[in-house]
């Protein structure tokens, strides 16, 4: 980054060709003549521009003063600085976004692991506890059923004993007394 502008080295231009004489022209339509004249004018402008200093623009390059060249150089330098600053800012932003994306990926992995260890295991433990409660409830119902059946069996046995006792005790005691017991 030099502080001054160094002109680009241009190869020396060949000497311009002599304009053809009137008797060398080929006769054609006017459009061809206009195109040929325009092409020749462009070549002459390019030759004239290559004789002057190159500043990035070939239009009137040889007519630019030193101050104008300096202003153009400074403008190009400031545009370069602005471009590099914006690229630096853009690259920082892209790097920041990439880091955030990677951190989000790590967060997703960690939350998945936590969900599995705490959530799925919690659901599994909850289902095991529910199964244990159902088993306990089943055992309780079985015990209640057994108790009820034993009560029914005892009552049935008691009623049979009372009936047997009626027939065996009639001779010893009146049957009206047994009716009062409500057995």
mmCIF file of C-alpha atoms in Angstrom:
data_model
loop_
_atom_site.group_PDB
_atom_site.id
_atom_site.type_symbol
_atom_site.label_atom_id
_atom_site.label_comp_id
_atom_site.label_asym_id
_atom_site.label_seq_id
_atom_site.Cartn_x
_atom_site.Cartn_y
_atom_site.Cartn_z
ATOM 1 C CA UNK A 1 0.000 0.000 0.000
ATOM 2 C CA UNK A 2 2.027 2.782 -1.301
ATOM 3 C CA UNK A 3 1.257 6.376 -0.573
ATOM 4 C CA UNK A 4 1.675 7.473 -4.160
ATOM 5 C CA UNK A 5 0.230 6.249 -7.411
ATOM 6 C CA UNK A 6 2.566 4.433 -9.694
ATOM 7 C CA UNK A 7 1.480 4.375 -13.296
ATOM 8 C CA UNK A 8 1.085 1.020 -14.955
ATOM 9 C CA UNK A 9 3.774 0.231 -17.439
ATOM 10 C CA UNK A 10 2.281 0.109 -20.889
ATOM 11 C CA UNK A 11 4.085 -1.452 -23.774
ATOM 12 C CA UNK A 12 4.961 1.152 -26.385
ATOM 13 C CA UNK A 13 2.231 1.483 -28.900
ATOM 14 C CA UNK A 14 3.032 0.831 -32.537
ATOM 15 C CA UNK A 15 3.050 3.851 -34.798
ATOM 16 C CA UNK A 16 -0.391 4.670 -36.077
ATOM 17 C CA UNK A 17 -1.087 3.435 -39.536
ATOM 18 C CA UNK A 18 -1.399 5.922 -42.276
ATOM 19 C CA UNK A 19 -4.935 6.725 -43.237
ATOM 20 C CA UNK A 20 -5.741 5.103 -46.552
ATOM 21 C CA UNK A 21 -5.833 7.348 -49.537
ATOM 22 C CA UNK A 22 -9.018 7.916 -51.421
ATOM 23 C CA UNK A 23 -8.079 5.510 -54.142
ATOM 24 C CA UNK A 24 -7.470 2.699 -51.576
ATOM 25 C CA UNK A 25 -11.068 2.719 -50.273
ATOM 26 C CA UNK A 26 -13.365 -0.037 -51.227
ATOM 27 C CA UNK A 27 -16.720 1.077 -52.264
ATOM 28 C CA UNK A 28 -19.589 -0.234 -50.152
ATOM 29 C CA UNK A 29 -22.683 0.981 -48.436
ATOM 30 C CA UNK A 30 -22.659 3.896 -46.006
ATOM 31 C CA UNK A 31 -23.204 1.754 -42.876
ATOM 32 C CA UNK A 32 -19.947 -0.117 -43.421
ATOM 33 C CA UNK A 33 -18.150 3.192 -43.834
ATOM 34 C CA UNK A 34 -19.672 4.535 -40.587
ATOM 35 C CA UNK A 35 -18.715 1.395 -38.644
ATOM 36 C CA UNK A 36 -15.166 1.506 -40.012
ATOM 37 C CA UNK A 37 -14.830 5.181 -39.082
ATOM 38 C CA UNK A 38 -16.146 4.491 -35.565
ATOM 39 C CA UNK A 39 -13.751 1.565 -35.085
ATOM 40 C CA UNK A 40 -10.829 3.714 -36.243
ATOM 41 C CA UNK A 41 -11.870 6.488 -33.834
ATOM 42 C CA UNK A 42 -11.979 3.967 -30.962
ATOM 43 C CA UNK A 43 -8.498 2.717 -31.837
ATOM 44 C CA UNK A 44 -7.149 6.261 -31.901
ATOM 45 C CA UNK A 45 -8.764 6.979 -28.507
ATOM 46 C CA UNK A 46 -7.232 3.806 -27.060
ATOM 47 C CA UNK A 47 -3.830 4.762 -28.447
ATOM 48 C CA UNK A 48 -4.142 8.229 -26.976
ATOM 49 C CA UNK A 49 -5.193 6.774 -23.603
ATOM 50 C CA UNK A 50 -2.281 4.361 -23.551
ATOM 51 C CA UNK A 51 0.123 7.288 -24.020
ATOM 52 C CA UNK A 52 -1.192 8.926 -20.807
ATOM 53 C CA UNK A 53 -1.253 7.588 -17.220
ATOM 54 C CA UNK A 54 -3.596 4.695 -16.447
ATOM 55 C CA UNK A 55 -6.030 5.485 -13.619
ATOM 56 C CA UNK A 56 -8.602 2.758 -14.084
ATOM 57 C CA UNK A 57 -10.575 4.743 -16.631
ATOM 58 C CA UNK A 58 -9.566 5.225 -20.258
ATOM 59 C CA UNK A 59 -11.855 8.188 -20.837
ATOM 60 C CA UNK A 60 -9.711 11.327 -21.081
ATOM 61 C CA UNK A 61 -6.953 9.611 -19.122
ATOM 62 C CA UNK A 62 -4.254 11.843 -20.567
ATOM 63 C CA UNK A 63 -6.085 15.041 -19.581
ATOM 64 C CA UNK A 64 -6.221 14.334 -15.793
ATOM 65 C CA UNK A 65 -4.213 16.624 -13.540
ATOM 66 C CA UNK A 66 -1.983 15.361 -10.754
ATOM 67 C CA UNK A 67 -4.441 16.623 -8.092
ATOM 68 C CA UNK A 68 -7.288 14.728 -9.764
ATOM 69 C CA UNK A 69 -5.187 11.580 -9.864
ATOM 70 C CA UNK A 70 -4.386 12.022 -6.193
ATOM 71 C CA UNK A 71 -8.099 12.457 -5.378
ATOM 72 C CA UNK A 72 -8.947 9.352 -7.406
ATOM 73 C CA UNK A 73 -6.241 7.408 -5.613
ATOM 74 C CA UNK A 74 -7.465 8.575 -2.208
ATOM 75 C CA UNK A 75 -11.048 7.730 -3.176
ATOM 76 C CA UNK A 76 -9.951 4.271 -4.292
ATOM 77 C CA UNK A 77 -8.013 3.816 -1.062
ATOM 78 C CA UNK A 78 -10.984 4.880 1.088
ATOM 79 C CA UNK A 79 -13.277 2.598 -0.919
ATOM 80 C CA UNK A 80 -10.777 -0.230 -0.392
ATOM 81 C CA UNK A 81 -10.651 0.460 3.331
ATOM 82 C CA UNK A 82 -14.436 0.574 3.512
ATOM 83 C CA UNK A 83 -14.686 -2.656 1.542
ATOM 84 C CA UNK A 84 -12.128 -4.432 3.736
ATOM 85 C CA UNK A 85 -13.796 -3.089 6.883
ATOM 86 C CA UNK A 86 -17.183 -4.312 5.686
ATOM 87 C CA UNK A 87 -15.688 -7.693 4.775
ATOM 88 C CA UNK A 88 -14.050 -7.893 8.194
ATOM 89 C CA UNK A 89 -17.370 -7.064 9.840
ATOM 90 C CA UNK A 90 -19.139 -9.611 7.634
ATOM 91 C CA UNK A 91 -16.571 -12.312 8.458
ATOM 92 C CA UNK A 92 -16.912 -11.567 12.189
ATOM 93 C CA UNK A 93 -20.679 -11.832 11.894
ATOM 94 C CA UNK A 94 -20.431 -15.127 9.972
ATOM 95 C CA UNK A 95 -17.982 -16.509 12.547
ATOM 96 C CA UNK A 96 -20.286 -15.435 15.368
ATOM 97 C CA UNK A 97 -23.267 -17.100 13.702
ATOM 98 C CA UNK A 98 -21.274 -20.286 13.140
ATOM 99 C CA UNK A 99 -20.213 -20.377 16.791
ATOM 100 C CA UNK A 100 -23.811 -19.802 17.885
ATOM 101 C CA UNK A 101 -24.950 -22.586 15.579
ATOM 102 C CA UNK A 102 -22.374 -24.975 17.052
ATOM 103 C CA UNK A 103 -23.371 -23.990 20.597
ATOM 104 C CA UNK A 104 -27.012 -24.587 19.715
ATOM 105 C CA UNK A 105 -26.081 -28.053 18.427
ATOM 106 C CA UNK A 106 -24.235 -28.835 21.653
ATOM 107 C CA UNK A 107 -27.232 -27.549 23.623
ATOM 108 C CA UNK A 108 -29.562 -29.799 21.668
ATOM 109 C CA UNK A 109 -27.333 -32.798 22.349
ATOM 110 C CA UNK A 110 -27.166 -31.962 26.054
ATOM 111 C CA UNK A 111 -30.911 -31.427 26.318
ATOM 112 C CA UNK A 112 -31.516 -34.723 24.499
ATOM 113 C CA UNK A 113 -29.254 -36.528 26.976
ATOM 114 C CA UNK A 114 -30.999 -34.848 29.908
ATOM 115 C CA UNK A 115 -34.398 -35.641 28.462
ATOM 116 C CA UNK A 116 -33.445 -39.281 28.123
ATOM 117 C CA UNK A 117 -31.843 -39.569 31.544
ATOM 118 C CA UNK A 118 -34.454 -37.573 33.429
ATOM 119 C CA UNK A 119 -37.549 -37.640 31.260
ATOM 120 C CA UNK A 120 -37.560 -41.132 29.814
ATOM 121 C CA UNK A 121 -36.172 -42.665 32.981
ATOM 122 C CA UNK A 122 -38.788 -40.746 34.960
ATOM 123 C CA UNK A 123 -41.544 -42.090 32.720
ATOM 124 C CA UNK A 124 -40.065 -45.576 33.041
ATOM 125 C CA UNK A 125 -39.946 -45.256 36.839
ATOM 126 C CA UNK A 126 -43.491 -43.900 36.848
ATOM 127 C CA UNK A 127 -44.706 -46.873 34.819
ATOM 128 C CA UNK A 128 -42.888 -49.258 37.186
ATOM 129 C CA UNK A 129 -44.464 -47.529 40.185
ATOM 130 C CA UNK A 130 -47.882 -47.743 38.523
ATOM 131 C CA UNK A 131 -47.343 -51.435 37.859
ATOM 132 C CA UNK A 132 -46.313 -51.965 41.496
ATOM 133 C CA UNK A 133 -49.414 -50.079 42.691
ATOM 134 C CA UNK A 134 -51.653 -52.150 40.428
ATOM 135 C CA UNK A 135 -50.020 -55.303 41.723
ATOM 136 C CA UNK A 136 -50.491 -54.087 45.296
ATOM 137 C CA UNK A 137 -54.116 -53.206 44.525
ATOM 138 C CA UNK A 138 -54.595 -56.663 43.006
ATOM 139 C CA UNK A 139 -53.156 -58.278 46.152
ATOM 140 C CA UNK A 140 -55.421 -56.145 48.331
ATOM 141 C CA UNK A 141 -58.480 -57.094 46.283
ATOM 142 C CA UNK A 142 -57.468 -60.745 46.490
ATOM 143 C CA UNK A 143 -57.146 -60.447 50.281
ATOM 144 C CA UNK A 144 -60.555 -58.738 50.496
ATOM 145 C CA UNK A 145 -62.043 -61.472 48.312
ATOM 146 C CA UNK A 146 -60.495 -64.165 50.509
ATOM 147 C CA UNK A 147 -61.741 -62.427 53.669
ATOM 148 C CA UNK A 148 -65.230 -62.060 52.207
ATOM 149 C CA UNK A 149 -65.249 -65.684 51.134
ATOM 150 C CA UNK A 150 -64.097 -66.791 54.564
ATOM 151 C CA UNK A 151 -66.831 -64.637 56.143
ATOM 152 C CA UNK A 152 -69.410 -66.150 53.818
ATOM 153 C CA UNK A 153 -68.085 -69.637 54.608
ATOM 154 C CA UNK A 154 -68.140 -68.951 58.356
ATOM 155 C CA UNK A 155 -71.671 -67.555 58.134
ATOM 156 C CA UNK A 156 -72.755 -70.560 56.095
ATOM 157 C CA UNK A 157 -71.128 -72.903 58.570
ATOM 158 C CA UNK A 158 -72.725 -71.015 61.458
ATOM 159 C CA UNK A 159 -76.147 -71.254 59.854
ATOM 160 C CA UNK A 160 -75.644 -74.967 59.306
ATOM 161 C CA UNK A 161 -74.573 -75.357 62.946
ATOM 162 C CA UNK A 162 -77.592 -73.417 64.106
ATOM 163 C CA UNK A 163 -79.840 -75.564 61.958
ATOM 164 C CA UNK A 164 -78.174 -78.662 63.334
ATOM 165 C CA UNK A 165 -78.398 -77.307 66.808
ATOM 166 C CA UNK A 166 -82.153 -76.778 66.450
ATOM 167 C CA UNK A 167 -82.747 -80.322 65.739
ATOM 168 C CA UNK A 168 -80.422 -81.512 68.479
ATOM 169 C CA UNK A 169 -81.439 -79.036 71.134
ATOM 170 C CA UNK A 170 -85.183 -79.096 70.698
ATOM 171 C CA UNK A 171 -85.482 -81.544 73.343
ATOM 172 C CA UNK A 172 -83.434 -79.501 75.763
ATOM 173 C CA UNK A 173 -84.639 -76.025 75.043
ATOM 174 C CA UNK A 174 -87.511 -74.452 73.203
ATOM 175 C CA UNK A 175 -86.907 -73.312 69.602
ATOM 176 C CA UNK A 176 -88.326 -69.888 70.298
ATOM 177 C CA UNK A 177 -85.175 -68.928 72.193
ATOM 178 C CA UNK A 178 -83.000 -69.699 69.156
ATOM 179 C CA UNK A 179 -85.179 -67.517 66.925
ATOM 180 C CA UNK A 180 -84.445 -64.556 69.164
ATOM 181 C CA UNK A 181 -80.686 -64.996 68.490
ATOM 182 C CA UNK A 182 -81.269 -64.229 64.801
ATOM 183 C CA UNK A 183 -78.874 -66.804 63.571
#
